[in-house]
Amino acid sequence: MRTDCYDVYSIYRVIETPQDFLPNGYPTRRQERDSAVSTGIGARVARKEDRRLLSGQARFVGDIKLPRQWEAAFVRSPIAHGRILKITKPVAFADRVFTVEDMDDVRPIRAESSLPTYNVSDQYVLAKDKVRFVGECIAICIAPTRAEAEDIAEQVQVEFDPLPPLVDAARARESDAPLVHEDWGNNLFLTTDFDSGLDEARANAAVVIEREYTTARQCMNPMEGKGTLAHWDEKAEQLVVHTSTQVPHLIRTGLSECLGLDQGSVRVIAPDVGGGFGYKCVLQPEEVSVSWVARKTGRPIRWTEDRREHLVAGANTRQHHYKITAYADDRGRILGLDAEVTVDIGAYSVWPFTACLEAAQAGGNLPGPYAFQHYRCKTYSVATNKPGLTPYRGVARPGVCFAMELTMDAIARAVGREPSEVRKDNLVQADQMPFTNVTKKFYDSGDYPESVVQAARSIGLEEFRARQAAARAQGKYLGIGFSTFTEQSAHGTKVFAAWGLPLVPGYEQAMVKITPSGSIEVRSGNHSFGQGLETTIAQVASEWLTVDIDRIKVTMGDTGLTPYSTGAYASRGMVMAGGAVSKAAEELAGRVKTHAAHLLQCSPEDIRLADGNAYAGEAHVSFADIARSWYLRPDLLPDDVNTAGLEVTEGYKPEIDTGVFTYATHAAIVEVDTGTGKVAIQDYVIFEDCGRRVNPLILEGQAYGGAAQGIGTALFEEVLYDANGQPLTSTLADYILPGPAELPHFRLDHAETLSPYTRHGIKGVGEGAAIAPSGAIVNAINDALRPFEVELNQIPATPERILSALLATDPAREAAE
Amino acid sequence: MKPAPFELSQPGTLDDARGLLAAGDADCRIIAGGQSLGPMLNLRLARPDRLVALSALPGLTECRETESHVEIGAAVTHARIEDGDCPEPIPGMLRHVAAGIAYRAVRNRGTIGGSLCHADPAADWVTAMTALGATLLISGEAGTRREVPMRDFMQGAYRTALKPGEILTTVRIPRYSAGARWGYYKICRKVGEFADAISAFVADPETRVCRVVFGSTGGAPLERPALARQLAETGAAAPLDEIKKDLLAAQSDLSPVKLQQMAIAHQRSVQEALSHD
């Protein structure tokens, strides 16, 4: 039986870091703190937000009800590719249906990029002239209830002239393929070419491995789908948009640009958000349409995405194809890697992350944690008649990690060595840190081979081989697989600028203040949608101010109330918002000490903060006393008091823009049922190093949740299309997500190598665990199936694919086993 | 995903229900637990003018036991059967099958009669009841009653022998002797998902009854007498290639993967049953 995940397996281990490696004397407490007396950094405290989330008191977009509010439903394209000849509104409801003809003042969503060869797509928020994927919005219909709005939507008649659909990414590169955007003359959003030279690697290779790998198109499936409620606030003269987003400040910019409004006239509020994973980090056409209709009609309008809309129009992520040739020596050390990556972008480029991000990440991250110095990579980002590709937890890395890790095992098999050993030899070694890899990624710190050693020890590699042999003798097929990766997190200004994005993150801002009663308020323009940021940034403030997080109120996600932030993506929230809160809280702690010194008649250097009080020796004043003096009894303060008061807004970014790299090794033991093709995960180990662990409990949740999604990618999730581009997986009966019974009892171990470049040594961790599972699990499947000489190179590794591969082998050989 | 408008009728008696169905002025559908029809309504794939709700009708939610038979009301939920709130014609089989249907939330509302009448090829009861040799009691026009053997009831994917206006009221299952054995094995992508392959058998040496049935075939459950004979005679399942040959003879369009899964399901249904002994 499975037991509760939150139990004894997390082993706390610290890799010693020289004190002088850490700048500026940031707190570097090494031990887990006693949470009864402290809620600072490192405390294993329950999440502040869970009381409302778990008791049904959270407030999602779907919970908000405004006076006179109506609901919206969209008419969506039933075909993948075609010209729109005519749209006929139902006569009785002509004033409740809006098409692109009505929205002539709305600009299309257009994600520019400065990268060479980039083709830009214009996405009209309601289709204009052409439809380019099944599910594309054509008209928006409004009514008092969603059911009535759907009744109207099905009366809207659209006549099409169908065009040949382009469904296959390889076909998209052919010169006679149908054109998704005619004016381009081809179907290429972007091609990139990186070449450091492979002649030497080729000349010296003892082993050459050639493989092709395929990953499926997926839907992200946050529990709460997308939702938007817009209304015009006459008093504020503002369009107020409640929307389920990770990036409220970016959405304000996007809406302003599309609607032609000054940004001061738009307020975006992200209320409680039930999961994002990247799906909610881009401007969606529905957000623009709903906002426009609300302004046009003067009525609050809400649209709530349903699961079918999500599975059709949100089928927008992770579809890659790889051709890889690896050159290695006779010990399996990679000398060079030649790769061709095709990314199936779909019809449109998302804003603001563009159609470039995925290929840029794929090309840049394919070498992963490995040290080889010869690399060539061509990428093709192709347009097809599918929804526009959106970055999903890990962005391109779940794909590149899968390709790289399977290649690593293929090399190990070719040279007859244990894959974990070959992996260790190829990884960047601890004494090489910091290390700049072949694609100029700057790996800041860590001991990558040690993560393999620890994962192998934890999962019991040594005794496993004997167990595997014994099981085979009984007709049971066990396999073990490893997967190692780096997770670039909180990469900043220069990296995003180099990707040619229209919006580049800079300094993250946060505000921290003391209220008149001595409690703390923290405001951040970042957002918490399940990652626990509401708790962890409170812990950062608590670290400096020594106030319990129960007395720290965190406000996020409202452009009207929070300082600017580009939001939560790229595993940046903890590093960036945490760093900004740290900087502001540090400054505020200093001001508190100055006030306290005056009240206690001593010097600020003599003041020590503890338990929400300021001490000078035994004498102390509380934060409430200090706050009262500033807000209510300024007569107690000296004339030269700091006029900035007890409220601080600070901006922060790490000392390097290149990101800080979390890394991990995942290891899995699976049993493949060669009768049914089913895979059972018997054991699953994660050894992770994400720098300072702000809250170990939340980290475990991130790791388990990410790995669960990764197992979905590895074994279950796949959007299927027919030859006409019709999605065949439009309900959860067809698009299979893993459930509790399909997940193993994850075991998680940690190292804690602090980043030298961030406040508190924190590294980002949100995406990581979703990256590695496909590599670990499919390597384990291939290890299990070695007696059959069967190798899977496609995910999800479904029973159908495994059985097909087994049935295709020589039956005589199967019988001989 | 909201249904098109419909009227909901909740008759108090079987006669009233039949009256509503017979009125003939509207496209009328019966709804019991709504676990299959509900999603189809929401997707607007089913667009009836009127729904006649049966799950509260007296008589349809009762189970009875006689010396020779077990009778289960058509509106008895999977959850009640799973919980043992229903007599077993052969110890443990109904509870085992019920517990494997979808998820508990579905089992709480879904009914045995609804599942049989919906006739989804991948559903559990159509296969289990064929293996058990059940008879379906059907109430028709003006109170007439007829009985249809399960093997004649399902006529294809989502097609049954029910005529317009008829209501399935009771599932009657013969009782088996103490020496009887059963097996039920299904292969699904994940717990609670529709099956990719199902194989069931019921064997009673005393009455010399043995049935081997395959489900999730794309149509009505497939009964394979030759495999049943082999099982009865040898006490073991046939070898894999023989099972496959027999299945292909019945249905030539089975893919290699489907065939493999069906054959394995049969072997394992037998292995599991024998390992209980």
mmCIF file of N, CA, C and O in Angstrom, chain A residues 215-223 277 279 307-319 387 390 392 708-721 727-739 742 774 795-796 798 801, chain B residues 43 103 189-194 196:
data_model
loop_
_atom_site.group_PDB
_atom_site.id
_atom_site.type_symbol
_atom_site.label_atom_id
_atom_site.label_comp_id
_atom_site.label_asym_id
_atom_site.label_seq_id
_atom_site.Cartn_x
_atom_site.Cartn_y
_atom_site.Cartn_z
ATOM 1 N N THR A 215 8.419 13.124 -29.389
ATOM 2 C CA THR A 215 7.607 13.408 -28.198
ATOM 3 C C THR A 215 6.226 13.878 -28.637
ATOM 4 O O THR A 215 6.075 14.468 -29.706
ATOM 5 N N ALA A 216 5.234 13.604 -27.828
ATOM 6 C CA ALA A 216 3.841 13.853 -28.214
ATOM 7 C C ALA A 216 3.442 15.308 -27.974
ATOM 8 O O ALA A 216 4.047 16.007 -27.162
ATOM 9 N N ARG A 217 2.422 15.732 -28.679
ATOM 10 C CA ARG A 217 1.776 16.998 -28.335
ATOM 11 C C ARG A 217 0.959 16.767 -27.058
ATOM 12 O O ARG A 217 0.336 15.730 -26.891
ATOM 13 N N GLN A 218 0.983 17.732 -26.166
ATOM 14 C CA GLN A 218 0.281 17.565 -24.897
ATOM 15 C C GLN A 218 -0.607 18.762 -24.587
ATOM 16 O O GLN A 218 -0.493 19.823 -25.197
ATOM 17 N N CYS A 219 -1.494 18.555 -23.606
ATOM 18 C CA CYS A 219 -2.259 19.643 -22.992
ATOM 19 C C CYS A 219 -1.772 19.740 -21.548
ATOM 20 O O CYS A 219 -1.481 18.732 -20.931
ATOM 21 N N MET A 220 -1.741 20.945 -21.016
ATOM 22 C CA MET A 220 -1.158 21.103 -19.675
ATOM 23 C C MET A 220 -2.135 20.733 -18.557
ATOM 24 O O MET A 220 -1.720 20.346 -17.480
ATOM 25 N N ASN A 221 -3.408 20.899 -18.820
ATOM 26 C CA ASN A 221 -4.428 20.457 -17.858
ATOM 27 C C ASN A 221 -4.266 20.967 -16.431
ATOM 28 O O ASN A 221 -4.251 20.163 -15.487
ATOM 29 N N PRO A 222 -4.141 22.282 -16.234
ATOM 30 C CA PRO A 222 -4.279 22.755 -14.853
ATOM 31 C C PRO A 222 -5.679 22.394 -14.353
ATOM 32 O O PRO A 222 -6.609 22.280 -15.154
ATOM 33 N N MET A 223 -5.808 22.194 -13.029
ATOM 34 C CA MET A 223 -7.132 21.817 -12.521
ATOM 35 C C MET A 223 -8.164 22.875 -12.851
ATOM 36 O O MET A 223 -9.269 22.574 -13.271
ATOM 37 N N PHE A 277 1.407 26.182 -15.004
ATOM 38 C CA PHE A 277 2.338 25.315 -15.743
ATOM 39 C C PHE A 277 2.818 25.935 -17.055
ATOM 40 O O PHE A 277 3.375 25.245 -17.884
ATOM 41 N N TYR A 279 0.679 27.411 -19.207
ATOM 42 C CA TYR A 279 -0.544 27.647 -19.992
ATOM 43 C C TYR A 279 -1.068 29.054 -19.764
ATOM 44 O O TYR A 279 -1.654 29.668 -20.662
ATOM 45 N N ARG A 307 -13.349 21.869 -20.113
ATOM 46 C CA ARG A 307 -12.269 20.911 -20.342
ATOM 47 C C ARG A 307 -12.158 20.536 -21.824
ATOM 48 O O ARG A 307 -11.083 20.282 -22.327
ATOM 49 N N ARG A 308 -13.296 20.559 -22.501
ATOM 50 C CA ARG A 308 -13.214 20.213 -23.925
ATOM 51 C C ARG A 308 -12.503 21.321 -24.702
ATOM 52 O O ARG A 308 -11.684 21.049 -25.588
ATOM 53 N N GLU A 309 -12.825 22.579 -24.377
ATOM 54 C CA GLU A 309 -12.100 23.679 -25.021
ATOM 55 C C GLU A 309 -10.607 23.547 -24.754
ATOM 56 O O GLU A 309 -9.777 23.763 -25.631
ATOM 57 N N HIS A 310 -10.291 23.176 -23.505
ATOM 58 C CA HIS A 310 -8.875 23.063 -23.167
ATOM 59 C C HIS A 310 -8.200 21.967 -23.979
ATOM 60 O O HIS A 310 -7.101 22.145 -24.500
ATOM 61 N N LEU A 311 -8.857 20.815 -24.075
ATOM 62 C CA LEU A 311 -8.229 19.671 -24.741
ATOM 63 C C LEU A 311 -8.167 19.853 -26.255
ATOM 64 O O LEU A 311 -7.389 19.181 -26.934
ATOM 65 N N VAL A 312 -8.972 20.766 -26.790
ATOM 66 C CA VAL A 312 -8.940 21.014 -28.236
ATOM 67 C C VAL A 312 -8.084 22.245 -28.546
ATOM 68 O O VAL A 312 -7.034 22.148 -29.185
ATOM 69 N N ALA A 313 -8.530 23.425 -28.048
ATOM 70 C CA ALA A 313 -7.824 24.663 -28.378
ATOM 71 C C ALA A 313 -6.571 24.845 -27.535
ATOM 72 O O ALA A 313 -5.733 25.686 -27.831
ATOM 73 N N GLY A 314 -6.448 24.048 -26.469
ATOM 74 C CA GLY A 314 -5.266 24.142 -25.611
ATOM 75 C C GLY A 314 -4.282 23.006 -25.848
ATOM 76 O O GLY A 314 -3.407 22.761 -25.022
ATOM 77 N N ALA A 315 -4.436 22.323 -26.965
ATOM 78 C CA ALA A 315 -3.507 21.218 -27.285
ATOM 79 C C ALA A 315 -2.256 21.833 -27.897
ATOM 80 O O ALA A 315 -2.073 21.850 -29.105
ATOM 81 N N ASN A 316 -1.413 22.354 -27.042
ATOM 82 C CA ASN A 316 -0.451 23.329 -27.560
ATOM 83 C C ASN A 316 0.968 23.168 -27.068
ATOM 84 O O ASN A 316 1.707 24.140 -27.039
ATOM 85 N N THR A 317 1.391 21.975 -26.708
ATOM 86 C CA THR A 317 2.739 21.983 -26.151
ATOM 87 C C THR A 317 3.510 20.689 -26.382
ATOM 88 O O THR A 317 2.921 19.626 -26.564
ATOM 89 N N ARG A 318 4.820 20.832 -26.409
ATOM 90 C CA ARG A 318 5.822 19.765 -26.264
ATOM 91 C C ARG A 318 6.038 18.847 -27.463
ATOM 92 O O ARG A 318 6.694 17.838 -27.311
ATOM 93 N N GLN A 319 5.508 19.141 -28.627
ATOM 94 C CA GLN A 319 5.682 18.176 -29.720
ATOM 95 C C GLN A 319 7.005 18.430 -30.450
ATOM 96 O O GLN A 319 7.132 19.418 -31.171
ATOM 97 N N PRO A 387 -3.107 24.311 -32.454
ATOM 98 C CA PRO A 387 -3.000 25.489 -31.577
ATOM 99 C C PRO A 387 -1.534 25.873 -31.353
ATOM 100 O O PRO A 387 -0.656 25.024 -31.363
ATOM 101 N N THR A 390 2.857 26.642 -26.659
ATOM 102 C CA THR A 390 3.001 27.419 -25.436
ATOM 103 C C THR A 390 3.982 26.697 -24.512
ATOM 104 O O THR A 390 3.913 25.471 -24.409
ATOM 105 N N TYR A 392 5.556 24.871 -21.586
ATOM 106 C CA TYR A 392 5.001 24.070 -20.480
ATOM 107 C C TYR A 392 6.143 23.692 -19.559
ATOM 108 O O TYR A 392 7.229 23.335 -20.020
ATOM 109 N N ALA A 708 5.054 13.696 -11.231
ATOM 110 C CA ALA A 708 3.777 13.099 -11.659
ATOM 111 C C ALA A 708 3.436 13.571 -13.075
ATOM 112 O O ALA A 708 3.029 12.766 -13.920
ATOM 113 N N GLN A 709 3.622 14.865 -13.334
ATOM 114 C CA GLN A 709 3.375 15.348 -14.696
ATOM 115 C C GLN A 709 4.337 14.712 -15.688
ATOM 116 O O GLN A 709 3.962 14.383 -16.817
ATOM 117 N N GLY A 710 5.592 14.524 -15.241
ATOM 118 C CA GLY A 710 6.580 13.903 -16.121
ATOM 119 C C GLY A 710 6.211 12.460 -16.441
ATOM 120 O O GLY A 710 6.464 11.983 -17.552
ATOM 121 N N ILE A 711 5.620 11.786 -15.483
ATOM 122 C CA ILE A 711 5.173 10.408 -15.736
ATOM 123 C C ILE A 711 4.005 10.418 -16.722
ATOM 124 O O ILE A 711 3.887 9.538 -17.577
ATOM 125 N N GLY A 712 3.161 11.429 -16.633
ATOM 126 C CA GLY A 712 2.119 11.604 -17.653
ATOM 127 C C GLY A 712 2.732 11.718 -19.038
ATOM 128 O O GLY A 712 2.288 11.082 -19.997
ATOM 129 N N THR A 713 3.782 12.525 -19.142
ATOM 130 C CA THR A 713 4.478 12.706 -20.421
ATOM 131 C C THR A 713 5.099 11.392 -20.878
ATOM 132 O O THR A 713 5.065 11.042 -22.055
ATOM 133 N N ALA A 714 5.667 10.654 -19.943
ATOM 134 C CA ALA A 714 6.405 9.436 -20.298
ATOM 135 C C ALA A 714 5.481 8.311 -20.736
ATOM 136 O O ALA A 714 5.798 7.572 -21.670
ATOM 137 N N LEU A 715 4.334 8.181 -20.075
ATOM 138 C CA LEU A 715 3.543 6.957 -20.265
ATOM 139 C C LEU A 715 2.122 7.174 -20.789
ATOM 140 O O LEU A 715 1.518 6.241 -21.304
ATOM 141 N N PHE A 716 1.559 8.361 -20.636
ATOM 142 C CA PHE A 716 0.118 8.475 -20.855
ATOM 143 C C PHE A 716 -0.329 9.544 -21.860
ATOM 144 O O PHE A 716 -1.188 9.289 -22.688
ATOM 145 N N GLU A 717 0.207 10.756 -21.737
ATOM 146 C CA GLU A 717 -0.465 11.902 -22.363
ATOM 147 C C GLU A 717 -0.075 12.074 -23.826
ATOM 148 O O GLU A 717 1.098 12.097 -24.169
ATOM 149 N N GLU A 718 -1.093 12.261 -24.666
ATOM 150 C CA GLU A 718 -0.845 12.391 -26.095
ATOM 151 C C GLU A 718 -2.085 12.946 -26.779
ATOM 152 O O GLU A 718 -3.162 12.349 -26.689
ATOM 153 N N VAL A 719 -1.923 14.063 -27.458
ATOM 154 C CA VAL A 719 -3.003 14.579 -28.294
ATOM 155 C C VAL A 719 -2.864 13.922 -29.657
ATOM 156 O O VAL A 719 -1.802 13.978 -30.279
ATOM 157 N N LEU A 720 -3.934 13.267 -30.096
ATOM 158 C CA LEU A 720 -3.908 12.596 -31.394
ATOM 159 C C LEU A 720 -4.779 13.356 -32.386
ATOM 160 O O LEU A 720 -5.810 13.915 -32.012
ATOM 161 N N TYR A 721 -4.333 13.391 -33.630
ATOM 162 C CA TYR A 721 -5.101 14.024 -34.698
ATOM 163 C C TYR A 721 -5.324 13.022 -35.818
ATOM 164 O O TYR A 721 -4.475 12.157 -36.045
ATOM 165 N N PRO A 727 -8.801 16.797 -33.767
ATOM 166 C CA PRO A 727 -8.281 16.178 -32.544
ATOM 167 C C PRO A 727 -9.154 14.999 -32.129
ATOM 168 O O PRO A 727 -10.387 15.077 -32.164
ATOM 169 N N LEU A 728 -8.513 13.889 -31.766
ATOM 170 C CA LEU A 728 -9.241 12.671 -31.402
ATOM 171 C C LEU A 728 -9.279 12.481 -29.891
ATOM 172 O O LEU A 728 -9.769 11.481 -29.398
ATOM 173 N N THR A 729 -8.724 13.451 -29.164
ATOM 174 C CA THR A 729 -8.583 13.299 -27.718
ATOM 175 C C THR A 729 -9.217 14.497 -27.019
ATOM 176 O O THR A 729 -8.568 15.219 -26.282
ATOM 177 N N SER A 730 -10.498 14.716 -27.275
ATOM 178 C CA SER A 730 -11.123 15.951 -26.808
ATOM 179 C C SER A 730 -11.878 15.795 -25.494
ATOM 180 O O SER A 730 -12.553 16.713 -25.067
ATOM 181 N N THR A 731 -11.780 14.624 -24.862
ATOM 182 C CA THR A 731 -12.299 14.483 -23.501
ATOM 183 C C THR A 731 -11.252 13.736 -22.683
ATOM 184 O O THR A 731 -10.334 13.121 -23.240
ATOM 185 N N LEU A 732 -11.407 13.747 -21.371
ATOM 186 C CA LEU A 732 -10.443 13.057 -20.516
ATOM 187 C C LEU A 732 -10.615 11.539 -20.561
ATOM 188 O O LEU A 732 -9.840 10.814 -19.949
ATOM 189 N N ALA A 733 -11.617 11.051 -21.291
ATOM 190 C CA ALA A 733 -11.696 9.612 -21.525
ATOM 191 C C ALA A 733 -10.686 9.190 -22.594
ATOM 192 O O ALA A 733 -10.300 8.031 -22.663
ATOM 193 N N ASP A 734 -10.275 10.169 -23.423
ATOM 194 C CA ASP A 734 -9.357 9.860 -24.520
ATOM 195 C C ASP A 734 -7.953 10.394 -24.269
ATOM 196 O O ASP A 734 -6.973 9.827 -24.723
ATOM 197 N N TYR A 735 -7.886 11.533 -23.584
ATOM 198 C CA TYR A 735 -6.580 12.094 -23.211
ATOM 199 C C TYR A 735 -6.301 11.606 -21.789
ATOM 200 O O TYR A 735 -6.946 12.042 -20.836
ATOM 201 N N ILE A 736 -5.387 10.666 -21.666
ATOM 202 C CA ILE A 736 -5.221 9.969 -20.391
ATOM 203 C C ILE A 736 -4.196 10.686 -19.512
ATOM 204 O O ILE A 736 -3.039 10.860 -19.893
ATOM 205 N N LEU A 737 -4.654 11.099 -18.342
ATOM 206 C CA LEU A 737 -3.761 11.666 -17.332
ATOM 207 C C LEU A 737 -3.485 10.596 -16.278
ATOM 208 O O LEU A 737 -4.365 9.803 -15.965
ATOM 209 N N PRO A 738 -2.281 10.581 -15.730
ATOM 210 C CA PRO A 738 -2.033 9.614 -14.661
ATOM 211 C C PRO A 738 -2.853 9.960 -13.427
ATOM 212 O O PRO A 738 -3.080 11.136 -13.143
ATOM 213 N N GLY A 739 -3.305 8.936 -12.725
ATOM 214 C CA GLY A 739 -4.017 9.144 -11.465
ATOM 215 C C GLY A 739 -3.161 8.631 -10.318
ATOM 216 O O GLY A 739 -2.045 8.143 -10.545
ATOM 217 N N GLU A 742 -1.450 5.289 -10.613
ATOM 218 C CA GLU A 742 -0.391 5.101 -11.613
ATOM 219 C C GLU A 742 0.937 5.685 -11.142
ATOM 220 O O GLU A 742 1.939 5.574 -11.829
ATOM 221 N N SER A 774 10.617 11.160 -18.277
ATOM 222 C CA SER A 774 10.566 10.396 -19.529
ATOM 223 C C SER A 774 11.880 9.678 -19.781
ATOM 224 O O SER A 774 11.893 8.527 -20.211
ATOM 225 N N ILE A 795 7.649 8.863 -26.939
ATOM 226 C CA ILE A 795 6.752 8.967 -25.784
ATOM 227 C C ILE A 795 5.416 9.551 -26.232
ATOM 228 O O ILE A 795 5.376 10.325 -27.185
ATOM 229 N N PRO A 796 4.334 9.174 -25.516
ATOM 230 C CA PRO A 796 4.309 8.274 -24.370
ATOM 231 C C PRO A 796 4.570 6.818 -24.767
ATOM 232 O O PRO A 796 4.186 6.393 -25.852
ATOM 233 N N THR A 798 3.292 3.863 -24.586
ATOM 234 C CA THR A 798 1.991 3.256 -24.299
ATOM 235 C C THR A 798 2.082 1.735 -24.416
ATOM 236 O O THR A 798 2.978 1.207 -25.086
ATOM 237 N N ARG A 801 2.398 0.784 -28.004
ATOM 238 C CA ARG A 801 3.726 0.912 -28.628
ATOM 239 C C ARG A 801 4.660 -0.203 -28.153
ATOM 240 O O ARG A 801 5.438 -0.751 -28.931
ATOM 241 N N LEU B 43 -21.927 17.425 -23.953
ATOM 242 C CA LEU B 43 -21.237 17.612 -25.235
ATOM 243 C C LEU B 43 -22.217 17.880 -26.370
ATOM 244 O O LEU B 43 -21.823 18.055 -27.512
ATOM 245 N N TYR B 103 -14.635 5.032 -11.370
ATOM 246 C CA TYR B 103 -14.200 5.538 -10.072
ATOM 247 C C TYR B 103 -15.395 5.527 -9.128
ATOM 248 O O TYR B 103 -16.534 5.467 -9.548
ATOM 249 N N ARG B 189 -5.627 1.234 -19.548
ATOM 250 C CA ARG B 189 -4.473 2.138 -19.498
ATOM 251 C C ARG B 189 -4.206 2.570 -18.070
ATOM 252 O O ARG B 189 -3.077 2.731 -17.658
ATOM 253 N N LYS B 190 -5.263 2.819 -17.296
ATOM 254 C CA LYS B 190 -5.079 3.220 -15.915
ATOM 255 C C LYS B 190 -6.277 2.773 -15.119
ATOM 256 O O LYS B 190 -7.308 2.420 -15.697
ATOM 257 N N VAL B 191 -6.134 2.780 -13.819
ATOM 258 C CA VAL B 191 -7.238 2.374 -12.953
ATOM 259 C C VAL B 191 -8.458 3.236 -13.263
ATOM 260 O O VAL B 191 -8.370 4.463 -13.317
ATOM 261 N N GLY B 192 -9.596 2.591 -13.492
ATOM 262 C CA GLY B 192 -10.832 3.333 -13.705
ATOM 263 C C GLY B 192 -11.108 3.696 -15.149
ATOM 264 O O GLY B 192 -12.194 4.166 -15.469
ATOM 265 N N GLU B 193 -10.138 3.480 -16.029
ATOM 266 C CA GLU B 193 -10.340 3.831 -17.432
ATOM 267 C C GLU B 193 -11.159 2.736 -18.122
ATOM 268 O O GLU B 193 -11.222 1.603 -17.643
ATOM 269 N N PHE B 194 -11.782 3.062 -19.245
ATOM 270 C CA PHE B 194 -12.434 2.031 -20.043
ATOM 271 C C PHE B 194 -11.402 0.968 -20.440
ATOM 272 O O PHE B 194 -10.243 1.272 -20.668
ATOM 273 N N ASP B 196 -9.234 -1.880 -22.416
ATOM 274 C CA ASP B 196 -8.746 -2.208 -23.758
ATOM 275 C C ASP B 196 -9.077 -3.659 -24.091
ATOM 276 O O ASP B 196 -9.221 -4.014 -25.254
#
